[in-house]
C-alpha cells in the first residue's frame, strides 16, 4: 500500500489529505509544513482553518492514519507519493511582478524532495501552477536526483473554501495529468486508485500534463468571468431600473448558461481567482498572445471597478463625504463559512472608505482583530506569502479602525452599515435594533444582496443593494464611477 506525504498544510493540503485518509484507512497520510504554528494547530482541538465539517473528518483519522508533522524531510523521504500543496502566490518583485506566479516555495519543495529521496517517487502537483511547471520540476529533480526516478503528475484541486469537505467527498471531477509514457501512465493508475476508493470512475478524468495544468487556470478564469459578467450587468441594472437578481434568474434558466455562480456582489475575492487569472495573463503574454491576455485581464478590471463603484456609492450617497463618520462593516472574510481573508473585497472597500477619512468598525464572526489589522496594513500580493516568512509589516493600528465582536456594537452611532460577506446570520439580524442606535439618516449598503431592501426601507433606512432598482435618494446623488 502506498505511503502518502503532502508538503503544505494549508487550506488545500489539510482538508484534501484528511479526506484521503478518511476514505483510505489503510493508507498512511502525513501532512508536513515548515510552519510550526500551523502543524501545532492541526494537532490541536482548534484547527488552523475554519471549514464546516472538517473537525469531524480530522478527529476520525488523526493519529490513526493521518499525521501532521514539521519533520518534512523524514516523511517526504519515506513516502511513495508526494503531494506538493505549497503556495504559488503572485510575484511581488522582479520579472513578471504583479502577474507571474512566484514558484519560490514550489522550487524549494522540489529541491528538498531531490535531497532527501532514496527511493522512486510519484510527485503530484496539487498547487495551482503555470502550464509547463511539471517540466521545470522534472529538470530540478533529474539534475539533483542521485539515480532516483520520479514521475510528475498534475492533480489540481477544485475545492472551494466553505464547502471544501463537501466538494472533496463528492467532486464534480478529479483531474489527473501525466506523461504519456508507460511509466507516466503507471503513475496515473496509482493515483487514480487512491481516488477511486470513493469517487465514481467516470468522474476521474485523465489527460496529458499540460491540459491538466491549464484546465485549472482556465476553470478559475471561467468562474471569475461569470461573476464579472453579472457584476457588469449589475451596473447597467442600477442605471436602468432592471433588477440583477431577475436578470440572473432569467438567463440562468437557459440550460446552456445554468443558474449557479451568477450572484452579483461587491466583487469576487479569495486566494485563487485574481492570482490565477493574472498568471494566465502573464502566460499568454509570454506566448505572444496579447489579445488573449487582454481579454482575461478585463475580468479583473471589472472586479476592481465593482469594488470602487461600491465605495463611490457609499461616499456619494452620504453627501459626498464620509470624513469622521462611523461606517459599520459586516463581514470581512472573502465569502461565508470561512475565516480566510486573502484578497477579500472587504480590504479594498475598507481602504477606500479610510481613504475618504471614514471611521470603520468591522464585525466578522470568523475573522480576528489581528488578522483585520494585518490585512489592512499589508502590501498588495503579500497576503499569500506565508506569514512566518514575511517581514513584519506596519501594525496598521494607527488607522481609525475598530473590530467588534458583535454586529450591533459595530452599528452603534454609525451612519451606515456595509454588508460585505454573505454570512447567513446577517440575514436575520434585528435591523430595527440597529437603526435605533445609528445616526440619521441611516444607510445600508448591501454588497451581497442578502437583505430585503423594502423591509429595511420600511424601518427607515436608505438602502443600496447591488444591481437593484435605486431609491430616490440614491438617484438624486449619482456616484461617479
Ligand atoms: P496555504 O498558504 O494555506 O498553504 C500553503 C502551505 O505551504 C503554508 O502553510 C506554508 O507554510 C507551506 N509551505 C510553503 N513552502 C513550503 C515548503 N518548502 N515546505 C513545507 N511547507 C511549505 O495555501 P493554500 O490555500 O492551501 O493553497 C495551496 C495551493 O493550492 C496554491 O497553489 C493554491 O493556488 C492552490 N489552490 C487553493 C485553493 C483554495 O481554495 N485555497 C483551491 C484550489 C487550489
Ligand atoms: C474558487 C473556485 O470556486 C474553486 O473551484 C477553486 O478550487 C478555488 O477558487 P473559492 O475562491 O474558495 O473557490 O470560492 P468561490 O466560491 O469560488 O468564491 C470566490 C469569490 O467569488 C468569493 O468572494 C465569492 O463571494 C464570489 N462569488 C461567488 C460571487 O461574488 N458571486 C457568485 O455567484 C459566486
Coordinates of C-alpha atoms and ligand atoms in Angstrom, one line a residue:
X1 CA 0.0 0.0 0.0
X2 CA 1.2 3.5 -0.8
X3 CA 2.5 5.9 1.7
X4 CA 1.5 9.5 1.1
X5 CA 3.1 12.7 2.2
X6 CA 1.8 16.1 1.5
X7 CA 4.0 19.2 1.6
X8 CA 1.9 22.2 2.7
X9 CA -0.7 22.0 5.5
X10 CA -2.9 24.9 4.2
X11 CA -6.4 25.3 3.0
X12 CA -5.9 22.7 0.3
X13 CA -3.3 20.3 1.8
X14 CA -5.0 19.9 5.2
X15 CA -8.6 19.1 4.1
X16 CA -7.6 17.1 1.0
X17 CA -5.3 14.8 2.9
X18 CA -7.8 14.5 5.7
X19 CA -10.4 13.2 3.3
X20 CA -8.0 10.9 1.6
X21 CA -7.0 9.4 5.0
X22 CA -10.7 9.0 5.9
X23 CA -11.6 7.3 2.7
X24 CA -8.4 5.1 2.6
X25 CA -7.9 3.9 6.1
X26 CA -5.1 1.5 5.1
X27 CA -3.0 4.4 3.6
X28 CA -0.7 6.3 5.8
X29 CA -1.0 10.1 5.1
X30 CA 1.4 12.6 6.6
X31 CA 0.9 16.3 6.1
X32 CA 4.1 18.3 6.6
X33 CA 4.8 22.0 6.8
X34 CA 7.6 24.4 7.7
X35 CA 5.2 26.4 9.8
X36 CA 5.3 25.0 13.4
X37 CA 2.3 27.1 14.3
X38 CA 0.2 25.5 11.5
X39 CA 1.2 22.0 12.4
X40 CA 0.6 22.6 16.1
X41 CA -2.9 23.8 15.1
X42 CA -3.6 20.7 13.0
X43 CA -2.6 18.6 16.1
X44 CA -4.8 20.6 18.4
X45 CA -8.6 20.9 19.1
X46 CA -8.6 24.2 17.3
X47 CA -7.7 23.6 13.7
X48 CA -5.8 26.4 11.9
X49 CA -8.6 26.9 9.3
X50 CA -12.3 27.2 9.8
X51 CA -14.1 24.8 7.4
X52 CA -17.5 23.3 8.1
X53 CA -17.3 19.5 8.7
X54 CA -13.5 19.4 8.8
X55 CA -13.2 18.9 12.6
X56 CA -15.1 15.7 12.4
X57 CA -13.1 14.3 9.5
X58 CA -9.8 15.1 11.2
X59 CA -10.9 13.7 14.5
X60 CA -11.9 10.4 12.9
X61 CA -8.5 9.7 11.4
X62 CA -5.8 11.8 13.1
X63 CA -3.4 9.5 15.0
X64 CA -4.9 6.5 13.1
X65 CA -3.6 7.0 9.5
X66 CA -3.4 10.8 9.4
X67 CA -0.5 12.7 10.9
X68 CA 0.7 16.3 10.9
X69 CA 4.4 17.0 11.3
X70 CA 7.2 19.5 10.8
X71 CA 9.6 16.7 10.1
X72 CA 9.4 17.4 6.4
X73 CA 12.5 15.6 5.3
X74 CA 11.8 12.4 7.1
X75 CA 8.2 11.9 5.8
X76 CA 9.0 13.0 2.3
X77 CA 11.9 10.5 2.3
X78 CA 9.6 7.7 3.4
X79 CA 6.7 8.4 1.0
X80 CA 5.8 6.7 -2.3
X81 CA 3.6 9.6 -3.4
X82 CA 4.4 13.2 -2.5
X83 CA 1.8 15.8 -3.0
X84 CA 3.0 19.4 -3.2
X85 CA 0.4 21.8 -2.0
X86 CA 2.5 24.9 -1.2
X87 CA 1.5 28.5 -2.0
X88 CA 2.1 29.8 -5.5
X89 CA 1.4 33.5 -5.0
X90 CA 1.7 36.3 -7.4
X91 CA 5.3 37.6 -7.7
X92 CA 5.8 40.9 -5.9
X93 CA 9.1 41.9 -7.5
X94 CA 11.4 41.3 -10.4
X95 CA 10.4 39.8 -13.8
X96 CA 6.6 39.4 -14.1
X97 CA 5.9 41.2 -10.8
X98 CA 2.2 41.7 -10.2
X99 CA 1.3 38.9 -12.6
X100 CA 3.5 35.8 -12.8
X101 CA 3.3 33.0 -10.2
X102 CA 6.1 33.0 -7.6
X103 CA 7.4 29.5 -7.7
X104 CA 9.9 30.0 -4.9
X105 CA 8.1 27.8 -2.5
X106 CA 7.5 25.2 -5.1
X107 CA 11.1 25.1 -6.2
X108 CA 12.4 24.8 -2.7
X109 CA 10.0 21.9 -2.0
X110 CA 11.2 20.2 -5.2
X111 CA 14.9 20.7 -4.3
X112 CA 14.2 19.3 -0.8
X113 CA 12.4 16.2 -2.4
X114 CA 15.5 15.7 -4.5
X115 CA 17.8 16.0 -1.5
X116 CA 16.0 13.5 0.8
X117 CA 14.7 10.9 -1.6
X118 CA 16.4 7.5 -1.7
X119 CA 13.5 5.6 -3.4
X120 CA 11.4 6.2 -6.5
X121 CA 8.6 8.6 -6.1
X122 CA 5.4 10.0 -7.7
X123 CA 5.4 13.8 -7.2
X124 CA 1.9 15.3 -7.5
X125 CA 1.3 18.9 -8.3
X126 CA -1.6 19.9 -6.1
X127 CA -0.8 23.6 -6.1
X128 CA -2.1 25.7 -8.9
X129 CA 0.9 26.3 -11.2
X130 CA 1.7 27.8 -14.6
X131 CA 1.4 25.5 -17.6
X132 CA 4.7 23.6 -18.1
X133 CA 5.7 23.7 -14.4
X134 CA 6.0 19.9 -14.4
X135 CA 8.7 20.2 -17.0
X136 CA 10.7 22.6 -14.7
X137 CA 10.2 20.3 -11.7
X138 CA 11.4 17.3 -13.7
X139 CA 14.5 19.2 -14.5
X140 CA 15.2 20.1 -10.9
X141 CA 14.6 16.5 -9.8
X142 CA 16.6 15.0 -12.6
X143 CA 19.6 17.2 -12.0
X144 CA 19.7 16.5 -8.3
X145 CA 18.3 13.0 -8.2
X146 CA 21.2 10.5 -7.5
X147 CA 19.5 7.9 -9.7
X148 CA 16.1 8.1 -8.0
X149 CA 13.3 8.0 -10.6
X150 CA 10.4 10.4 -10.4
X151 CA 7.1 10.7 -12.2
X152 CA 5.4 14.0 -12.1
X153 CA 1.6 14.2 -12.1
X154 CA -0.7 17.2 -12.2
X155 CA -3.7 16.8 -10.0
X156 CA -5.1 20.3 -9.5
X157 CA -7.6 20.8 -6.7
X158 CA -11.1 22.3 -7.4
X159 CA -12.5 22.5 -3.9
X160 CA -14.0 25.9 -2.8
X161 CA -13.5 27.2 0.7
X162 CA -16.5 27.0 2.9
X163 CA -17.6 23.8 1.1
X164 CA -14.3 22.0 1.0
X165 CA -15.3 18.9 2.7
X166 CA -18.5 18.5 0.7
X167 CA -16.5 19.2 -2.5
X168 CA -13.9 16.6 -1.6
X169 CA -16.5 14.0 -0.7
X170 CA -18.4 14.4 -4.0
X171 CA -16.2 16.2 -6.5
X172 CA -17.6 17.2 -9.9
X173 CA -14.4 15.6 -11.3
X174 CA -10.9 14.6 -10.3
X175 CA -8.3 15.6 -12.9
X176 CA -5.1 13.7 -13.3
X177 CA -2.5 14.6 -15.9
X178 CA 0.6 12.5 -16.6
X179 CA 3.2 11.7 -19.1
X180 CA 2.0 9.5 -22.0
X181 CA 4.9 7.0 -21.4
X182 CA 4.3 3.6 -19.7
X183 CA 5.9 4.9 -16.5
X184 CA 3.7 8.0 -16.6
X185 CA 0.6 6.0 -17.2
X186 CA 1.5 3.6 -14.4
X187 CA 1.8 6.6 -12.0
X188 CA -1.6 7.9 -13.2
X189 CA -3.0 4.5 -12.3
X190 CA -1.6 4.6 -8.8
X191 CA -3.2 8.0 -8.1
X192 CA -6.4 7.0 -9.8
X193 CA -6.5 4.0 -7.4
X194 CA -6.5 6.3 -4.4
X195 CA -9.4 8.5 -5.6
X196 CA -11.4 5.5 -7.0
X197 CA -12.0 4.4 -3.3
X198 CA -14.8 7.0 -3.2
X199 CA -15.0 8.9 -6.5
X200 CA -17.0 7.2 -9.3
X201 CA -14.7 6.1 -12.1
X202 CA -16.4 8.3 -14.7
X203 CA -15.6 11.4 -12.6
X204 CA -11.9 10.7 -12.7
X205 CA -10.5 12.3 -15.9
X206 CA -7.0 11.7 -17.1
X207 CA -5.3 14.0 -19.6
X208 CA -1.8 14.9 -20.6
X209 CA 0.2 17.0 -18.1
X210 CA -0.2 20.4 -19.9
X211 CA -4.0 20.0 -20.3
X212 CA -4.3 19.3 -16.6
X213 CA -2.2 22.3 -15.6
X214 CA -4.0 24.6 -18.0
X215 CA -7.5 23.3 -17.1
X216 CA -7.1 24.6 -13.5
X217 CA -6.2 28.1 -14.6
X218 CA -9.0 28.0 -17.2
X219 CA -11.6 26.8 -14.8
X220 CA -10.9 29.6 -12.3
X221 CA -10.8 32.1 -15.2
X222 CA -14.2 30.9 -16.4
X223 CA -15.8 31.0 -12.9
X224 CA -14.5 34.5 -12.2
X225 CA -15.6 35.7 -15.7
X226 CA -19.2 34.7 -14.8
X227 CA -19.1 36.9 -11.7
X228 CA -17.5 39.8 -13.6
X229 CA -20.2 39.4 -16.3
X230 CA -23.1 39.5 -13.8
X231 CA -21.4 42.4 -11.9
X232 CA -21.0 44.3 -15.2
X233 CA -24.7 43.8 -15.8
X234 CA -25.5 44.9 -12.2
X235 CA -24.1 48.4 -13.0
X236 CA -26.4 48.6 -16.0
X237 CA -29.3 47.4 -13.9
X238 CA -28.8 50.3 -11.5
X239 CA -28.7 52.7 -14.3
X240 CA -31.9 51.4 -16.0
X241 CA -34.1 50.1 -13.2
X242 CA -33.7 46.4 -14.1
X243 CA -33.1 44.0 -11.2
X244 CA -29.9 42.0 -11.4
X245 CA -31.5 39.1 -9.5
X246 CA -34.3 38.9 -12.0
X247 CA -31.9 39.1 -14.9
X248 CA -29.6 36.4 -13.5
X249 CA -32.6 34.1 -12.9
X250 CA -33.8 34.6 -16.4
X251 CA -30.5 34.0 -18.1
X252 CA -29.7 31.1 -15.7
X253 CA -32.8 29.2 -16.9
X254 CA -31.0 28.7 -20.2
X255 CA -29.6 25.2 -19.7
X256 CA -26.5 26.3 -21.7
X257 CA -25.8 29.0 -19.1
X258 CA -27.1 27.4 -15.9
X259 CA -28.2 29.1 -12.7
X260 CA -25.1 28.8 -10.4
X261 CA -22.4 31.4 -9.8
X262 CA -24.4 34.3 -11.1
X263 CA -24.8 36.2 -7.8
X264 CA -23.9 39.9 -8.3
X265 CA -21.7 41.1 -5.5
X266 CA -19.3 43.7 -4.3
X267 CA -16.6 41.7 -6.2
X268 CA -15.0 38.3 -6.0
X269 CA -12.2 37.7 -3.6
X270 CA -10.2 34.7 -2.3
X271 CA -6.7 33.4 -2.9
X272 CA -7.4 31.9 -6.3
X273 CA -9.3 33.9 -8.9
X274 CA -7.2 37.1 -9.2
X275 CA -3.9 35.3 -8.8
X276 CA -4.8 32.6 -11.3
X277 CA -6.1 35.0 -13.9
X278 CA -3.0 37.2 -13.6
X279 CA -0.9 34.1 -14.0
X280 CA -3.0 33.2 -17.2
X281 CA -2.5 36.7 -18.5
X282 CA 1.3 36.5 -18.0
X283 CA 1.5 33.1 -19.7
X284 CA -0.5 34.5 -22.7
X285 CA 1.9 37.5 -22.9
X286 CA 4.9 35.1 -22.7
X287 CA 3.5 33.1 -25.6
X288 CA 2.9 36.2 -27.7
X289 CA -0.9 36.3 -27.3
X290 CA -1.6 39.9 -26.2
X291 CA -5.3 39.9 -27.3
X292 CA -6.0 36.8 -25.2
X293 CA -4.1 38.3 -22.3
X294 CA -6.2 41.5 -22.6
X295 CA -9.4 39.6 -22.7
X296 CA -8.8 37.9 -19.4
X297 CA -7.3 41.0 -17.8
X298 CA -10.7 42.6 -18.2
X299 CA -12.3 40.1 -15.8
X300 CA -10.1 41.6 -13.1
X301 CA -10.7 45.1 -14.4
X302 CA -14.4 44.7 -13.9
X303 CA -13.8 43.3 -10.4
X304 CA -11.8 46.3 -9.4
X305 CA -14.4 48.6 -11.0
X306 CA -17.1 46.8 -8.9
X307 CA -15.3 47.4 -5.6
X308 CA -14.6 51.1 -6.3
X309 CA -18.1 51.5 -7.6
X310 CA -19.4 50.3 -4.3
X311 CA -17.1 52.7 -2.3
X312 CA -18.1 55.6 -4.6
X313 CA -21.8 54.7 -4.0
X314 CA -21.3 54.8 -0.2
X315 CA -19.5 58.1 -0.3
X316 CA -21.7 59.9 -2.8
X317 CA -24.9 58.8 -1.1
X318 CA -23.7 60.3 2.2
X319 CA -23.3 63.9 0.8
X320 CA -20.1 63.1 -0.9
X321 CA -18.1 62.8 2.3
X322 CA -17.6 60.1 5.0
X323 CA -14.9 62.1 6.8
X324 CA -15.2 61.4 10.5
X325 CA -18.3 59.3 10.0
X326 CA -18.5 55.9 11.5
X327 CA -19.2 53.2 9.0
X328 CA -20.0 49.7 10.2
X329 CA -18.7 46.8 8.0
X330 CA -20.4 43.5 8.4
X331 CA -18.2 40.7 7.1
X332 CA -14.5 40.7 6.3
X333 CA -14.0 37.2 5.0
X334 CA -14.0 36.8 1.2
X335 CA -17.1 34.6 1.4
X336 CA -19.3 33.0 4.1
X337 CA -18.2 29.9 6.0
X338 CA -14.6 30.7 6.0
X339 CA -12.2 32.8 8.1
X340 CA -10.0 33.3 5.0
X341 CA -9.4 37.0 4.1
X342 CA -7.0 36.6 1.3
X343 CA -7.8 39.1 -1.5
X344 CA -11.2 39.7 0.2
X345 CA -13.1 42.7 -1.4
X346 CA -13.5 44.0 2.2
X347 CA -9.8 45.1 2.2
X348 CA -10.3 47.3 -0.9
X349 CA -13.6 48.6 0.3
X350 CA -12.3 49.4 3.8
X351 CA -9.2 51.1 2.3
X352 CA -11.4 53.1 0.0
X353 CA -13.5 54.3 3.0
X354 CA -10.5 55.0 5.1
X355 CA -9.0 56.9 2.2
X356 CA -12.1 59.2 2.4
X357 CA -11.4 59.5 6.2
X358 CA -14.2 57.3 7.4
X359 CA -14.0 55.7 10.9
X360 CA -14.5 52.0 10.2
X361 CA -16.0 49.5 12.6
X362 CA -15.7 45.8 11.5
X363 CA -17.5 42.7 12.6
X364 CA -16.9 39.2 11.2
X365 CA -17.8 36.0 13.0
X366 CA -14.6 34.2 12.0
X367 CA -12.0 36.9 11.5
X368 CA -9.9 38.2 14.4
X369 CA -8.9 41.7 15.0
X370 CA -5.2 40.9 14.5
X371 CA -6.0 39.5 11.1
X372 CA -8.0 42.5 10.0
X373 CA -5.3 44.9 11.1
X374 CA -2.6 42.9 9.4
X375 CA -4.6 42.7 6.1
X376 CA -5.3 46.4 6.1
X377 CA -1.6 47.1 6.6
X378 CA -0.3 44.6 4.0
X379 CA 1.1 45.5 0.6
X380 CA -0.8 44.0 -2.4
X381 CA 0.1 40.4 -3.1
X382 CA 1.9 39.9 0.2
X383 CA -1.1 38.2 1.7
X384 CA -0.4 34.8 0.1
X385 CA 3.2 34.5 1.2
X386 CA 3.4 32.5 4.4
X387 CA 3.3 34.9 7.3
X388 CA 6.2 33.3 9.1
X389 CA 8.3 34.0 6.0
X390 CA 7.2 37.6 5.7
X391 CA 8.9 40.8 7.0
X392 CA 6.9 42.3 9.8
X393 CA 4.7 45.0 8.2
X394 CA 3.2 48.1 9.6
X395 CA 0.9 47.3 12.5
X396 CA -1.9 49.3 11.0
X397 CA -3.4 50.2 14.3
X398 CA -2.8 53.9 13.6
X399 CA -5.8 53.7 11.3
X400 CA -9.3 54.6 12.6
X401 CA -10.4 51.0 12.6
X402 CA -12.3 49.2 15.3
X403 CA -13.0 45.5 15.3
X404 CA -16.0 44.4 17.3
X405 CA -17.4 41.0 18.5
X406 CA -20.9 41.9 17.7
X407 CA -22.8 43.4 14.7
X408 CA -24.9 45.7 16.9
X409 CA -21.8 47.2 18.6
X410 CA -20.3 47.8 15.1
X411 CA -23.5 49.7 14.1
X412 CA -23.8 51.8 17.3
X413 CA -23.6 55.5 16.3
X414 CA -22.7 54.6 12.7
X415 CA -24.1 56.5 9.8
X416 CA -24.0 53.4 7.5
X417 CA -23.8 49.7 7.5
X418 CA -22.0 47.9 4.7
X419 CA -22.6 44.2 4.2
X420 CA -19.5 42.7 2.6
X421 CA -19.8 39.0 3.4
X422 CA -23.0 36.9 2.9
X423 CA -22.9 35.2 6.4
X424 CA -26.3 33.6 7.0
X425 CA -26.6 35.3 10.4
X426 CA -26.6 38.7 8.7
X427 CA -29.9 37.9 7.0
X428 CA -31.7 37.6 10.3
X429 CA -30.1 40.4 12.3
X430 CA -32.5 42.8 14.1
X431 CA -32.1 45.7 11.7
X432 CA -34.7 47.8 13.6
X433 CA -32.5 47.5 16.7
X434 CA -29.5 48.7 14.6
X435 CA -31.5 51.5 13.1
X436 CA -32.4 52.7 16.6
X437 CA -28.7 53.1 17.7
X438 CA -27.5 54.7 14.4
X439 CA -27.1 58.3 13.3
X440 CA -29.8 59.5 10.9
X441 CA -30.2 59.3 8.0
X442 CA -29.2 55.7 8.4
X443 CA -27.9 53.8 5.4
X444 CA -27.5 50.2 4.5
X445 CA -25.2 49.3 1.6
X446 CA -25.7 45.6 0.8
X447 CA -22.8 44.3 -1.2
X448 CA -24.1 40.7 -1.2
X449 CA -27.9 41.2 -1.8
X450 CA -28.9 39.3 1.4
X451 CA -31.4 41.7 2.9
X452 CA -34.8 42.7 1.7
X453 CA -34.4 46.3 0.7
X454 CA -38.1 47.0 1.0
X455 CA -38.3 45.7 4.6
X456 CA -35.3 47.9 5.5
X457 CA -36.8 50.9 3.8
X458 CA -39.9 50.4 5.9
X459 CA -37.8 50.7 9.0
X460 CA -36.4 54.0 7.8
X461 CA -33.1 53.1 6.2
X462 CA -31.9 54.4 2.9
X463 CA -30.9 51.2 1.1
X464 CA -28.5 50.4 -1.7
X465 CA -28.3 46.9 -2.9
X466 CA -26.0 45.8 -5.8
X467 CA -27.9 45.8 -9.1
X468 CA -31.3 46.6 -7.6
X469 CA -33.5 49.5 -8.5
X470 CA -32.3 52.6 -6.7
X471 CA -34.5 54.6 -4.4
X472 CA -35.0 58.3 -5.0
X473 CA -32.2 59.3 -2.5
X474 CA -29.6 57.4 -4.4
X475 CA -30.9 58.6 -7.8
X476 CA -30.5 62.2 -6.5
X477 CA -26.9 61.5 -5.5
X478 CA -25.3 59.8 -8.5
X479 CA -22.0 58.1 -8.0
X480 CA -19.1 58.9 -10.3
X481 CA -17.5 55.6 -11.4
Ligands
LIG1 P1 -1.8 28.0 2.1 O1 -1.0 29.2 2.2 O2 -3.0 27.9 3.0 O3 -0.9 26.7 2.5 C1 0.4 26.5 1.9 C2 1.3 26.0 3.0 O4 2.5 25.6 2.4 C3 1.7 27.0 4.1 O5 1.3 26.5 5.4 C4 3.2 27.1 4.0 O6 3.8 27.3 5.3 C5 3.6 25.8 3.4 N1 4.9 25.8 2.7 C6 5.4 26.7 1.8 N2 6.6 26.3 1.4 C7 6.9 25.2 2.0 C8 8.0 24.2 1.9 N3 9.0 24.5 1.1 N4 7.9 23.1 2.7 C9 6.9 22.9 3.5 N5 5.8 23.7 3.6 C10 5.8 24.8 2.8 O7 -2.2 27.8 0.6 P2 -3.5 27.0 0.0 O8 -4.7 27.9 0.0 O9 -3.6 25.7 0.7 O10 -3.1 26.9 -1.5 C11 -2.0 26.0 -1.9 C12 -2.1 25.8 -3.4 O11 -3.3 25.3 -3.8 C13 -1.9 27.1 -4.1 O12 -1.2 26.9 -5.3 C14 -3.4 27.5 -4.5 O13 -3.4 28.3 -5.7 C15 -4.0 26.1 -4.7 N6 -5.4 26.1 -4.5 C16 -6.0 26.7 -3.5 C17 -7.4 26.6 -3.2 C18 -8.0 27.3 -2.1 O14 -9.3 27.3 -2.1 N7 -7.3 27.9 -1.1 C19 -8.1 25.8 -4.1 C20 -7.5 25.1 -5.1 C21 -6.2 25.3 -5.3
LIG2 C1 -12.6 29.1 -6.2 C2 -13.1 28.0 -7.1 O1 -14.6 28.0 -7.0 C3 -12.6 26.6 -6.8 O2 -13.1 25.7 -7.7 C4 -11.1 26.7 -6.8 O3 -10.6 25.4 -6.4 C5 -10.6 27.8 -5.8 O4 -11.1 29.0 -6.2 P1 -13.0 29.8 -3.7 O5 -12.2 31.0 -4.0 O6 -12.7 29.1 -2.4 O7 -13.0 28.8 -4.8 O8 -14.6 30.3 -3.5 P2 -15.7 30.6 -4.6 O9 -17.0 30.0 -4.1 O10 -15.3 30.3 -6.0 O11 -15.9 32.2 -4.5 C6 -14.9 33.1 -4.9 C7 -15.4 34.5 -4.8 O12 -16.4 34.8 -5.7 C8 -16.0 34.8 -3.4 O13 -15.6 36.1 -3.0 C9 -17.5 34.8 -3.6 O14 -18.2 35.5 -2.7 C10 -17.6 35.3 -5.0 N1 -18.8 34.9 -5.7 C11 -19.0 33.6 -6.0 C12 -19.7 35.9 -6.2 O15 -19.4 37.1 -6.0 N2 -20.8 35.5 -6.9 C13 -21.1 34.2 -7.1 O16 -22.1 33.9 -7.8 C14 -20.1 33.2 -6.7

